[in-house]
Amino acid sequence: MTALLNDFLKAMDQIVLEAADIQTDQMRLVQGENKWSTQLFPELRTSVMLTIDERIPFLQDFLYDARLLWSGEHNKKLKSGLWTEDLPDGTELHLEATAIKQNSHNFLLIKNESEEFQFRQNTLQAAREILLSNDRLVEQNEYLHNRLLNILKDPLDNNQIQNTLSKVIENAEFGVFITDPDMNQIVENSAATKIFEQPTSPSSKPKPPLETIITLLDNQLPEYERILTTKSNWDGELCWMAPPTTLKWLKISIYPVKNDLNQVRHWILFVNDISNVKHLVQRNEQLALQDMLTELPNRYSFWQTLEQEIAKQSSFYLIYVDINEFRKHNEFYGHDEGDRLLKEIGQRIQNSIKHYDFVARIGGDQFAIILTDMSEQLQCERVLRRVINNLSAPFTSNTGQNFNITVSVGAVNFPRDAQSVPELMRFVDLSAHTNKNKRQMWVQFYTDEMKAASHREIELENELRLAIMNGEFELYFQPIIDLATDTIVKAEALIRWNHPEKGVINPDVFIPIAEKSELIITLGKWVISRACQVARQLCDLKHCIKISMNLSPSQVYDEDLYNYLCSCVTKYEVDPQKLEIEVTEGVLVESYTNTDLLLNKIRDYGLTVSVDDFGTGYSSLSYLKKLPIDYLKIDRSFVQDVATDDNDKAIVKAVIGMAHNLNLKVIAEGVETNEQLNFLVDNHCNSVQGYLFSKPVKLESFIDLLNDYTTTKE
């Protein structure tokens, strides 16, 4: 029997030791002997006794935990996990130890897991290769997405849409669905049908594929409600189970197709079956719970951990970290650099928290943190300060270029704010995306007021959309005075909302909502059209002055802006030299490539360009000599105390001097007193605007104002 057991253990490539005394490192060989064991423990060549010492530090450390188990009262076992040893003959050995207490015996089983280790490595490599092959599908996904957007922008009747889209999507290697705004299917391709095929069952009729997807989204995606209400993109993984035989992992991407009023006209859904990848990954327990890129826990592991924390009924904080404008980073630096950034962000977050806290990558550019056993907000704030500080430090690209990122951080407490996984996820998502400021690190703790504020924002967006449809907007004009001639040479066009119940609403209230909802593109086009009309009207009245229009950051990215501007100039027969575009200093830095391209085209067409709010944003001095700019507008914050504050005096003098050396003209905003005006005149400022001359006024009042001035061509 002993010989048989020995042969069995040898075949299993393992040995069994028994602790001679649990207080020492002395062990006795019970059964099993093989080549690697005598190399690992040379004393086994002449004796059944051996000592586990510093020659095998991993195993020596494991003995500490093993003794605790052996000294207990109950039969138990404990595994060490894999470790690697280099044998004298050059062989690399991958071992795992198991401490076992069985009645009065204390065993240590050591097994050679080299085959299992190699299997796991091969599994990992196979999974990586499949992921690489998926890159091709991702490229197809992007191409098809852009093509479908172009098709769906055109107003087609249902038959035309179905015929055109069916031809475009039929040869895609992944599932494609096109729906109406309410997620009712318009068309699907054959790949989508194939993904959701099931063995026929006489007792039940399978759901249509799109209905299955919507059910999965509703059940497994806490953000689903926000995605629909905010008309956002989303991509991620969902698990589809249809007993008795179907279990598939699906990678799903959702894209809205919106009209000029930011209303959803269609939804595009892409579905990839990634079950093969998941199958390979899940054959390796570690990989099943690990994000392949960052090696952090993945969304599935995070979900499990979150449920376990709730089950403990101890207070904890859930943190959501979203990288701002990650897509732009990928476009600028490339996807490889994007992957490097994600890995480093994950590492920096991990270095900011305690070892017993938990961090996972739960989406493309999203991370989640669970701060365990924490009930006080001040404690949480201290941790988040470390996270923010670490993420604020510059990152370095592969080419040695330094850059910075910003993140939006949401925080929610269990059980004070929410008591279930879906609630926690919805609320932390809402907090991270409330009043999101992409220029700064943003931390927001969840409050009940957020719900109400979110509803108010949605209501205001709906009112804004109706206002655009009902023509409730009006341009006001503030004159810009040339100091050399004391004439009005220009006017800044400023939009106002004439609400039927609330009266005149200033842009500070509705422009942020317009920016967030993308209605700013439609509003911006209305401003351009109306400004061109006014420029033509003023010229007909012999007041051929320049009209200046503000350009929002979103408009810089609007591919249709330049063509629309040209069409308005042609339609209203306006001299382009009587129009000006204003961009803020921040736009110059954040969108340099787009801004440079757009402003050069605008300048070539005949318009002039000014930089608004100069001095309040990022340092953009290096861009002033590169970009096509005609004017700098000194922000009112510097002009306000320029007559009395030496620092403001120095700043304004420096800006004027620098601008003139670069052949730029200077406009000072917010001039309200004669003392301010005198200082600006003495320091050769070119133009001014402010309440000293006029507030922004309606067109009729502005024409009266012009009639009081003698105007000259600039």
XYZ file of C-alpha atoms in Angstrom:
714
model
C 0.000 0.000 0.000
C 2.883 2.360 0.858
C 4.560 1.662 -2.492
C 1.273 2.305 -4.288
C 0.773 5.613 -2.468
C 4.370 6.583 -3.224
C 3.858 5.845 -6.933
C 0.648 7.872 -6.875
C 2.316 10.893 -5.271
C 5.235 10.598 -7.686
C 2.789 10.579 -10.606
C 1.064 13.635 -9.130
C 4.537 15.213 -8.806
C 4.152 16.075 -5.126
C 5.569 15.197 -1.708
C 3.952 15.018 1.731
C 5.784 16.337 4.799
C 4.690 16.292 8.441
C 5.693 18.873 11.024
C 7.885 17.198 13.647
C 7.228 20.140 15.962
C 4.983 23.028 14.907
C 7.190 25.475 16.811
C 10.252 24.648 14.648
C 11.084 24.453 10.935
C 11.836 20.710 11.148
C 9.767 18.553 8.773
C 9.645 14.766 8.132
C 9.102 13.248 4.703
C 6.004 11.032 4.874
C 5.559 9.954 1.277
C 6.758 10.864 -2.202
C 10.203 11.477 -3.613
C 11.328 12.772 -6.988
C 14.158 14.549 -8.751
C 13.095 18.115 -7.941
C 12.438 17.401 -4.249
C 16.008 16.177 -3.640
C 17.380 19.247 -5.463
C 15.159 21.506 -3.382
C 15.984 19.641 -0.143
C 19.420 17.933 -0.585
C 19.187 16.335 2.876
C 16.463 13.983 1.563
C 19.209 12.023 -0.229
C 20.354 10.627 3.138
C 17.511 11.313 5.585
C 13.750 11.695 5.892
C 14.236 14.834 7.999
C 14.670 18.309 6.472
C 14.719 21.942 7.557
C 12.808 24.752 5.847
C 15.029 27.808 6.184
C 16.084 30.984 4.332
C 17.079 28.929 1.298
C 13.368 28.928 0.424
C 12.149 32.266 1.845
C 8.637 32.062 0.356
C 7.993 28.679 1.970
C 9.571 29.849 5.243
C 7.139 32.797 5.306
C 4.224 30.463 4.536
C 5.106 28.328 7.568
C 4.085 31.225 9.816
C 0.490 30.970 8.517
C 0.687 27.167 8.521
C 1.595 27.074 12.250
C -1.456 29.197 13.060
C -3.619 26.669 11.228
C -1.914 23.645 12.865
C -2.281 25.101 16.353
C -6.040 25.455 15.898
C -8.692 23.003 17.029
C -10.445 22.291 13.713
C -9.435 20.305 10.654
C -8.543 22.817 7.934
C -6.276 23.444 4.954
C -4.550 26.518 3.572
C -2.883 27.078 0.184
C 0.208 29.204 -0.349
C -0.355 30.165 -3.961
C 2.243 29.628 -6.694
C 5.879 30.578 -6.252
C 8.988 30.012 -8.366
C 12.315 28.367 -7.463
C 15.485 28.139 -9.592
C 17.063 24.691 -9.155
C 20.854 24.069 -9.341
C 20.485 22.347 -12.737
C 18.937 25.528 -14.196
C 15.371 24.244 -14.117
C 12.685 26.749 -13.179
C 10.198 25.179 -10.796
C 6.692 26.489 -10.071
C 5.406 25.137 -6.756
C 2.375 25.384 -4.503
C 2.204 24.329 -0.850
C -0.872 23.273 1.115
C -0.884 23.199 4.917
C -3.318 20.564 6.243
C -4.498 19.872 9.804
C -6.163 16.476 10.037
C -6.944 15.347 13.603
C -3.571 15.156 15.384
C -1.483 15.335 12.203
C -0.008 18.494 10.698
C 0.881 17.967 7.034
C 2.592 20.130 4.445
C 1.931 19.018 0.865
C 4.234 20.513 -1.801
C 3.224 20.071 -5.434
C 5.033 20.838 -8.685
C 2.589 23.049 -10.608
C 4.868 23.786 -13.580
C 2.418 22.230 -16.052
C -0.455 24.252 -14.575
C 1.673 27.390 -14.656
C 2.539 26.829 -18.307
C -1.119 26.139 -19.071
C -2.092 29.434 -17.464
C 0.592 31.278 -19.408
C -0.584 29.693 -22.660
C -4.165 30.589 -21.766
C -3.117 34.165 -21.124
C -1.251 34.343 -24.428
C -4.201 32.888 -26.316
C -6.493 35.439 -24.689
C -4.123 38.249 -25.641
C -3.973 37.049 -29.237
C -7.759 37.010 -29.438
C -7.851 40.501 -27.973
C -5.383 41.668 -30.610
C -7.572 40.185 -33.332
C -10.445 42.166 -31.835
C -8.530 45.370 -32.601
C -9.492 44.894 -36.234
C -13.144 44.701 -35.212
C -12.729 47.910 -33.183
C -11.403 49.697 -36.274
C -14.369 48.393 -38.301
C -16.639 49.559 -35.482
C -15.279 53.145 -35.668
C -15.444 53.235 -39.474
C -19.004 51.921 -39.584
C -20.096 54.256 -36.782
C -18.898 57.333 -38.700
C -20.459 56.132 -41.940
C -23.813 55.466 -40.301
C -23.779 58.901 -38.645
C -23.309 60.557 -42.035
C -26.190 58.565 -43.523
C -28.548 59.177 -40.611
C -27.936 62.939 -40.641
C -29.924 63.169 -43.862
C -33.736 63.181 -43.547
C -34.864 59.953 -45.195
C -38.216 58.209 -45.076
C -38.390 54.827 -43.348
C -38.121 52.785 -46.532
C -35.070 54.700 -47.724
C -33.425 54.380 -44.292
C -34.007 50.644 -44.125
C -32.783 49.975 -47.666
C -29.688 52.191 -47.343
C -28.697 51.013 -43.872
C -29.284 47.325 -44.666
C -26.755 47.520 -47.494
C -24.161 49.290 -45.351
C -24.331 47.038 -42.271
C -24.963 43.633 -43.823
C -21.295 42.685 -44.292
C -20.164 43.787 -40.820
C -18.585 40.985 -38.772
C -20.436 42.088 -35.639
C -24.066 42.708 -34.754
C -25.548 46.088 -35.717
C -28.923 47.511 -34.695
C -30.440 50.854 -35.729
C -33.413 52.017 -33.653
C -35.722 54.982 -33.357
C -35.479 57.390 -30.340
C -37.545 54.980 -28.191
C -35.269 51.997 -28.924
C -37.730 50.442 -31.369
C -35.832 48.521 -34.026
C -35.577 49.917 -37.551
C -33.029 47.495 -38.978
C -30.574 44.784 -37.882
C -27.944 42.775 -39.758
C -27.608 39.007 -40.074
C -24.593 38.952 -37.717
C -26.845 40.305 -34.950
C -29.396 37.589 -35.574
C -26.685 34.916 -35.518
C -25.265 36.082 -32.162
C -28.652 35.615 -30.490
C -29.558 32.286 -32.079
C -30.713 29.681 -29.528
C -31.662 26.036 -29.735
C -35.360 25.895 -30.517
C -37.583 25.013 -27.606
C -41.209 24.007 -28.142
C -42.193 25.365 -24.726
C -40.865 28.925 -25.057
C -40.408 31.480 -27.799
C -37.055 33.347 -27.635
C -37.074 37.106 -27.238
C -36.137 39.250 -30.251
C -32.392 40.146 -30.101
C -32.903 43.866 -29.450
C -35.358 43.160 -26.635
C -32.759 40.833 -25.085
C -30.092 43.576 -25.229
C -32.376 46.177 -23.641
C -33.236 43.749 -20.827
C -29.525 43.126 -20.207
C -28.769 46.855 -20.180
C -31.632 47.542 -17.786
C -30.609 44.744 -15.391
C -26.817 44.943 -15.498
C -25.999 48.591 -16.195
C -26.798 51.100 -13.429
C -25.723 53.943 -15.767
C -28.330 52.974 -18.382
C -30.849 55.572 -17.234
C -28.224 58.351 -17.352
C -27.006 57.221 -20.789
C -30.531 57.571 -22.180
C -31.384 60.862 -20.471
C -28.038 62.505 -21.272
C -27.897 60.979 -24.770
C -24.385 59.640 -24.142
C -22.137 57.059 -25.772
C -21.367 53.869 -23.829
C -19.442 50.674 -24.399
C -18.860 47.747 -22.075
C -19.452 44.063 -21.421
C -22.673 42.272 -20.463
C -23.402 38.620 -19.719
C -26.323 36.914 -21.500
C -27.671 33.748 -19.892
C -30.587 31.855 -21.408
C -31.034 28.492 -19.654
C -30.485 25.676 -20.150
C -27.501 25.983 -22.522
C -26.782 29.601 -23.482
C -24.131 31.693 -21.749
C -22.461 34.413 -23.814
C -20.372 37.470 -23.045
C -21.236 40.445 -25.227
C -19.306 43.642 -25.831
C -21.908 46.310 -26.576
C -21.438 49.859 -27.867
C -24.261 52.425 -27.883
C -24.201 55.663 -29.891
C -26.912 58.340 -30.168
C -27.618 60.119 -33.454
C -28.815 63.631 -32.620
C -30.343 66.502 -34.554
C -29.497 70.213 -34.227
C -31.783 70.510 -31.186
C -29.866 67.737 -29.391
C -32.819 65.388 -29.730
C -32.105 61.723 -30.387
C -33.258 60.710 -33.844
C -31.765 57.212 -33.748
C -29.650 54.887 -31.619
C -26.881 52.761 -33.082
C -25.934 49.569 -31.202
C -22.933 47.371 -32.012
C -22.698 43.873 -30.467
C -19.595 41.652 -30.443
C -19.608 38.097 -29.058
C -16.478 37.944 -26.863
C -17.326 34.609 -25.220
C -14.106 33.009 -26.535
C -12.009 35.608 -24.750
C -14.004 35.211 -21.565
C -13.811 31.428 -21.783
C -10.023 31.547 -22.013
C -9.794 34.075 -19.229
C -12.153 32.239 -16.912
C -10.085 29.058 -17.192
C -7.540 30.983 -15.172
C -9.065 32.110 -11.889
C -6.764 35.106 -11.547
C -7.472 36.349 -15.077
C -11.215 35.925 -14.641
C -11.142 38.708 -12.075
C -8.400 40.821 -13.631
C -8.391 43.657 -16.141
C -6.027 42.547 -18.905
C -4.476 45.981 -19.466
C -3.927 47.429 -15.989
C -3.789 44.087 -14.103
C -6.189 45.642 -11.582
C -9.418 43.859 -10.603
C -12.025 44.140 -13.365
C -15.703 45.133 -13.329
C -16.826 41.624 -12.420
C -14.427 41.462 -9.476
C -15.508 44.952 -8.417
C -19.172 43.934 -8.482
C -18.458 40.901 -6.307
C -16.443 42.947 -3.814
C -19.105 45.645 -3.621
C -21.777 43.046 -2.816
C -19.509 41.511 -0.158
C -18.953 44.910 1.477
C -22.689 45.569 1.568
C -23.238 42.147 3.164
C -20.883 43.138 6.009
C -23.213 46.073 6.838
C -20.221 48.248 7.741
C -19.984 51.830 6.541
C -17.778 52.424 3.487
C -17.283 54.948 0.680
C -17.605 54.105 -3.008
C -15.504 56.369 -5.250
C -15.889 56.761 -9.013
C -12.980 58.223 -11.031
C -13.644 59.303 -14.624
C -10.834 60.596 -16.852
C -11.913 63.799 -18.573
C -11.648 63.917 -22.379
C -9.773 60.622 -22.613
C -10.920 60.193 -26.208
C -9.152 63.428 -27.191
C -5.993 62.140 -25.517
C -6.202 58.946 -27.580
C -6.720 60.918 -30.775
C -3.739 63.190 -30.046
C -1.190 60.704 -28.668
C -2.462 57.400 -30.106
C -4.055 54.329 -28.517
C -0.756 52.834 -27.328
C -0.086 55.985 -25.309
C -3.673 55.829 -24.068
C -3.046 52.307 -22.762
C 0.156 53.450 -21.033
C -1.761 56.301 -19.427
C -4.494 53.987 -18.119
C -1.913 51.655 -16.570
C -0.106 54.512 -14.844
C -3.339 56.074 -13.583
C -4.346 52.718 -12.106
C -0.954 52.428 -10.404
C -1.108 55.980 -9.021
C -4.575 55.391 -7.593
C -3.425 52.122 -6.026
C -0.463 53.917 -4.451
C -2.847 56.494 -2.940
C -4.971 54.100 -0.894
C -4.403 51.597 1.915
C -3.530 48.000 1.052
C -6.863 46.752 2.427
C -8.898 49.170 0.262
C -9.941 48.165 -3.238
C -9.453 49.711 -6.692
C -10.701 48.324 -10.019
C -10.909 49.397 -13.631
C -14.622 49.193 -14.398
C -14.780 50.785 -17.850
C -12.671 52.156 -20.679
C -11.548 55.279 -18.791
C -13.242 54.707 -15.448
C -11.945 53.402 -12.137
C -13.779 52.583 -8.904
C -12.414 52.613 -5.351
C -13.958 51.061 -2.228
C -12.707 52.677 0.982
C -13.617 50.075 3.611
C -14.631 50.702 7.225
C -15.041 54.433 6.701
C -17.996 56.545 7.799
C -16.678 60.120 8.095
C -16.537 62.374 5.040
C -13.382 64.061 6.359
C -11.581 60.706 6.274
C -12.697 60.190 2.703
C -11.600 63.707 1.732
C -8.097 63.015 3.037
C -7.808 59.923 0.852
C -9.215 61.712 -2.183
C -6.741 64.545 -1.660
C -3.928 61.985 -2.010
C -5.555 60.529 -5.131
C -5.992 63.965 -6.703
C -2.456 65.058 -5.825
C -0.967 61.918 -7.363
C -3.043 62.272 -10.527
C -2.213 65.990 -10.791
C 1.502 65.293 -11.272
C 2.596 65.377 -14.947
C 2.584 62.228 -17.048
C 5.263 61.537 -19.635
C 4.617 60.157 -23.114
C 6.848 57.630 -24.859
C 8.560 60.495 -26.669
C 9.382 62.290 -23.412
C 6.611 64.890 -23.730
C 4.997 65.937 -20.432
C 1.243 66.370 -20.189
C -1.450 66.610 -17.515
C -4.890 65.119 -17.168
C -7.960 65.991 -15.122
C -10.482 63.613 -13.620
C -13.989 63.921 -12.242
C -14.470 62.098 -8.954
C -17.762 61.118 -7.359
C -18.209 59.755 -3.841
C -21.151 58.036 -2.139
C -21.481 56.486 1.304
C -23.024 53.184 2.349
C -25.436 53.052 4.097
C -26.151 56.777 4.469
C -26.664 57.598 0.777
C -27.697 54.220 -0.653
C -28.197 50.623 0.479
C -27.917 48.519 -2.703
C -25.407 48.002 -5.518
C -27.597 49.584 -8.253
C -28.387 52.608 -6.050
C -24.749 53.107 -5.077
C -23.670 52.928 -8.709
C -26.379 55.298 -9.935
C -25.658 57.874 -7.239
C -21.861 57.764 -7.539
C -22.222 58.084 -11.322
C -24.521 61.083 -10.874
C -22.152 62.754 -8.415
C -19.140 62.363 -10.725
C -21.020 63.838 -13.672
C -22.698 66.713 -11.834
C -21.321 70.125 -12.820
C -18.351 68.407 -14.398
C -15.451 70.829 -14.866
C -13.026 69.464 -17.447
C -10.339 72.037 -16.693
C -9.829 71.107 -13.068
C -9.781 68.073 -10.821
C -13.349 67.758 -9.650
C -14.550 65.932 -6.514
C -18.233 65.780 -5.694
C -19.873 63.994 -2.763
C -23.395 62.784 -3.372
C -26.251 64.849 -1.927
C -30.021 64.567 -2.260
C -29.963 68.015 -3.882
C -28.185 66.474 -6.866
C -31.291 64.590 -7.903
C -33.336 67.772 -7.843
C -30.580 69.710 -9.653
C -30.352 67.015 -12.311
C -34.110 67.233 -12.905
C -33.937 71.049 -13.046
C -31.151 70.825 -15.611
C -33.209 68.485 -17.766
C -36.197 70.856 -17.513
C -34.046 73.846 -18.490
C -32.631 71.943 -21.465
C -36.180 71.157 -22.629
C -37.142 74.832 -22.231
C -34.017 75.826 -24.138
C -34.914 73.484 -26.975
C -38.421 74.979 -27.156
C -36.897 78.466 -27.080
C -34.800 77.655 -30.144
C -37.846 76.287 -31.947
C -39.966 79.322 -30.940
C -37.321 81.956 -31.727
C -37.066 83.373 -28.181
C -33.490 84.652 -28.592
C -32.222 88.131 -29.358
C -28.836 89.718 -29.929
C -27.734 92.644 -27.789
C -24.790 94.810 -28.837
C -22.066 96.511 -26.812
C -20.006 99.160 -28.638
C -16.205 99.014 -28.865
C -14.603 102.452 -29.064
C -11.426 103.249 -30.973
C -9.418 105.544 -28.655
C -7.483 107.226 -31.457
C -10.629 108.439 -33.253
C -13.206 108.277 -30.426
C -15.598 106.396 -32.702
C -17.533 103.158 -32.525
C -15.672 100.811 -34.846
C -16.995 97.538 -33.625
C -19.753 95.890 -31.568
C -19.728 92.651 -29.613
C -22.876 90.596 -30.258
C -24.238 89.046 -27.035
C -27.115 86.586 -26.952
C -30.101 86.989 -24.613
C -33.046 84.673 -23.974
C -36.483 86.309 -23.795
C -38.299 83.665 -21.752
C -42.102 84.052 -22.023
C -42.554 83.624 -18.240
C -39.162 84.351 -16.631
C -38.248 87.407 -18.690
C -34.733 88.065 -19.997
C -32.311 85.268 -19.042
C -28.586 86.060 -19.169
C -26.178 83.724 -20.944
C -24.426 82.840 -17.662
C -27.540 80.784 -16.845
C -28.263 78.984 -20.113
C -24.942 78.809 -21.986
C -23.485 76.113 -19.630
C -26.618 74.010 -20.238
C -26.328 74.632 -23.977
C -22.663 73.566 -23.905
C -23.407 70.423 -21.927
C -26.354 69.405 -24.106
C -24.651 70.325 -27.413
C -27.430 72.817 -28.173
C -24.620 75.371 -28.294
C -23.931 74.344 -31.913
C -27.455 75.294 -32.960
C -27.395 78.481 -30.871
C -23.995 79.389 -32.310
C -25.314 79.045 -35.840
C -28.265 81.266 -34.977
C -25.853 83.927 -33.636
C -23.783 83.780 -36.836
C -26.859 84.078 -39.033
C -28.361 86.938 -37.004
C -25.019 88.788 -36.751
C -24.635 88.646 -40.540
C -28.166 90.023 -40.917
C -27.390 92.892 -38.533
C -24.066 93.661 -40.229
C -25.907 93.965 -43.545
C -28.662 96.079 -41.972
C -26.169 98.463 -40.314
C -24.232 98.853 -43.556
C -27.449 99.757 -45.354
C -27.884 102.456 -42.695
C -24.337 103.749 -43.475
C -22.943 102.300 -40.243
C -20.433 99.846 -41.693
C -18.879 98.700 -38.444
C -17.514 95.290 -37.532
C -19.716 92.784 -35.622
C -17.813 90.481 -33.259
C -19.203 87.007 -32.435
C -18.096 84.695 -29.604
C -17.116 81.161 -30.540
C -17.668 78.400 -27.974
C -15.170 75.527 -27.507
C -17.703 73.079 -28.960
C -18.024 75.129 -32.140
C -14.292 74.827 -32.767
C -14.867 71.080 -33.232
C -17.930 71.533 -35.443
C -16.829 70.484 -38.944
C -19.761 72.349 -40.477
C -19.006 75.736 -38.834
C -16.794 77.230 -41.553
C -19.141 76.231 -44.391
C -22.119 77.592 -42.464
C -20.331 80.894 -41.842
C -19.518 81.238 -45.540
C -23.107 80.435 -46.516
C -24.444 83.169 -44.179
C -21.959 85.722 -45.554
C -23.128 84.865 -49.083
C -26.819 84.802 -48.174
C -26.824 88.254 -46.538
C -24.215 89.738 -48.897
C -21.947 90.807 -46.042
C -18.364 91.963 -46.453
C -16.388 89.344 -44.432
C -14.127 92.175 -43.230
C -17.096 93.473 -41.248
C -17.202 90.309 -39.148
C -14.969 89.118 -36.305
C -14.635 85.868 -34.375
C -13.778 85.857 -30.648
C -12.250 82.806 -28.968
C -11.284 82.465 -25.316
C -7.708 81.941 -24.220
C -8.502 78.437 -22.945
C -9.669 77.312 -26.404
C -6.269 78.245 -27.869
C -4.535 75.768 -25.567
C -7.101 72.983 -25.270
C -7.939 72.795 -28.968
C -4.789 74.162 -30.582
C -4.800 71.986 -33.709
C -8.502 72.500 -34.462
C -8.338 76.207 -33.584
C -5.281 76.812 -35.777
C -6.930 75.132 -38.765
C -10.262 76.922 -38.303
C -8.856 80.398 -37.620
C -6.540 80.240 -40.636
C -9.495 79.422 -42.882
C -11.574 82.195 -41.296
C -8.723 84.709 -41.618
C -8.151 83.756 -45.270
C -11.857 84.363 -45.891
C -11.498 87.935 -44.617
C -12.681 87.912 -40.987
C -10.554 89.168 -38.111
C -9.880 87.195 -34.904
C -9.647 88.337 -31.285
C -8.707 86.492 -28.089
C -11.275 87.131 -25.353
C -10.623 87.208 -21.574
C -6.877 87.294 -22.086
C -4.917 86.613 -18.895
C -7.575 84.557 -17.101
C -6.879 81.156 -18.627
C -3.821 79.082 -19.296
C -0.535 80.701 -20.243
C -0.818 80.876 -24.017
C 1.972 83.325 -24.867
C 3.696 80.731 -27.040
C 0.570 80.447 -29.175
C 0.180 84.166 -29.842
C 2.949 84.234 -32.419
C 1.754 80.997 -34.073
C -2.005 81.495 -34.350
C -3.691 83.913 -36.779
C -4.819 86.591 -34.273
C -5.551 90.316 -34.701
C -6.692 91.505 -31.257
C -6.182 90.721 -27.574
C -9.003 91.606 -25.191
C -7.754 92.322 -21.663
C -10.170 90.799 -19.178
C -12.238 93.153 -16.994
C -10.725 91.628 -13.829
C -7.440 93.417 -14.631
C -9.108 96.655 -15.747
C -11.294 96.975 -12.633
C -8.488 98.203 -10.325
C -6.021 99.394 -12.955
C -6.173 103.001 -11.717
C -5.273 102.072 -8.119
C -3.551 98.660 -8.029
C 0.132 98.599 -8.988
C 0.036 94.903 -9.885
C -2.858 95.388 -12.304
C -1.102 98.408 -13.770
C 2.005 96.343 -14.414
C -0.004 93.475 -15.953
C -1.982 95.739 -18.309
C 1.156 97.632 -19.389
C 2.942 94.340 -20.045
C 0.061 92.920 -22.109
C -0.225 96.086 -24.216
C 3.526 96.210 -24.812
C 3.757 92.515 -25.683
C 0.751 92.683 -28.009
C 2.105 95.695 -29.895
C 5.483 93.961 -30.312
C 3.595 91.051 -31.897
C 1.665 93.479 -34.162
C -1.568 92.806 -32.286
C -4.082 95.442 -31.241
C -5.479 95.579 -27.701
C -9.067 95.993 -26.496
C -9.759 96.563 -22.777
C -13.043 95.190 -21.426
C -15.070 96.409 -18.449
C -14.109 100.107 -18.586
C -16.421 101.887 -16.141
C -14.568 105.002 -14.919
C -12.665 107.928 -16.417
C -9.630 107.000 -14.289
C -9.488 103.581 -15.951
C -9.944 105.166 -19.357
C -7.173 107.717 -18.771
C -4.712 105.002 -17.754
C -5.509 102.993 -20.880
C -5.163 106.042 -23.121
C -1.815 106.963 -21.526
C -0.529 103.419 -22.136
C -1.594 103.282 -25.793
C -4.440 100.784 -25.553
C -6.154 100.697 -28.954
C -9.833 100.191 -28.055
C -12.156 99.924 -25.075
C -15.612 98.682 -24.190
C -17.611 98.897 -20.965
C -20.437 100.576 -19.063
C -18.681 103.952 -19.250
C -19.840 104.024 -22.854
C -22.821 101.676 -22.909
C -24.229 98.463 -21.530
C -25.177 95.781 -24.068
C -28.391 97.059 -25.682
C -31.010 95.950 -28.172
C -30.425 96.627 -31.853
C -32.781 99.638 -31.974
C -30.992 101.313 -29.053
C -27.626 100.466 -30.544
C -28.567 102.163 -33.827
C -29.554 105.272 -31.826
C -26.158 105.109 -30.123
C -24.387 104.888 -33.469
C -26.251 107.930 -34.679
C -24.718 109.870 -31.769
C -21.183 108.952 -32.864
C -19.302 109.717 -36.033
C -18.221 106.330 -37.342
C -15.141 105.663 -39.411
C -13.785 102.613 -41.121
C -11.234 100.752 -39.095
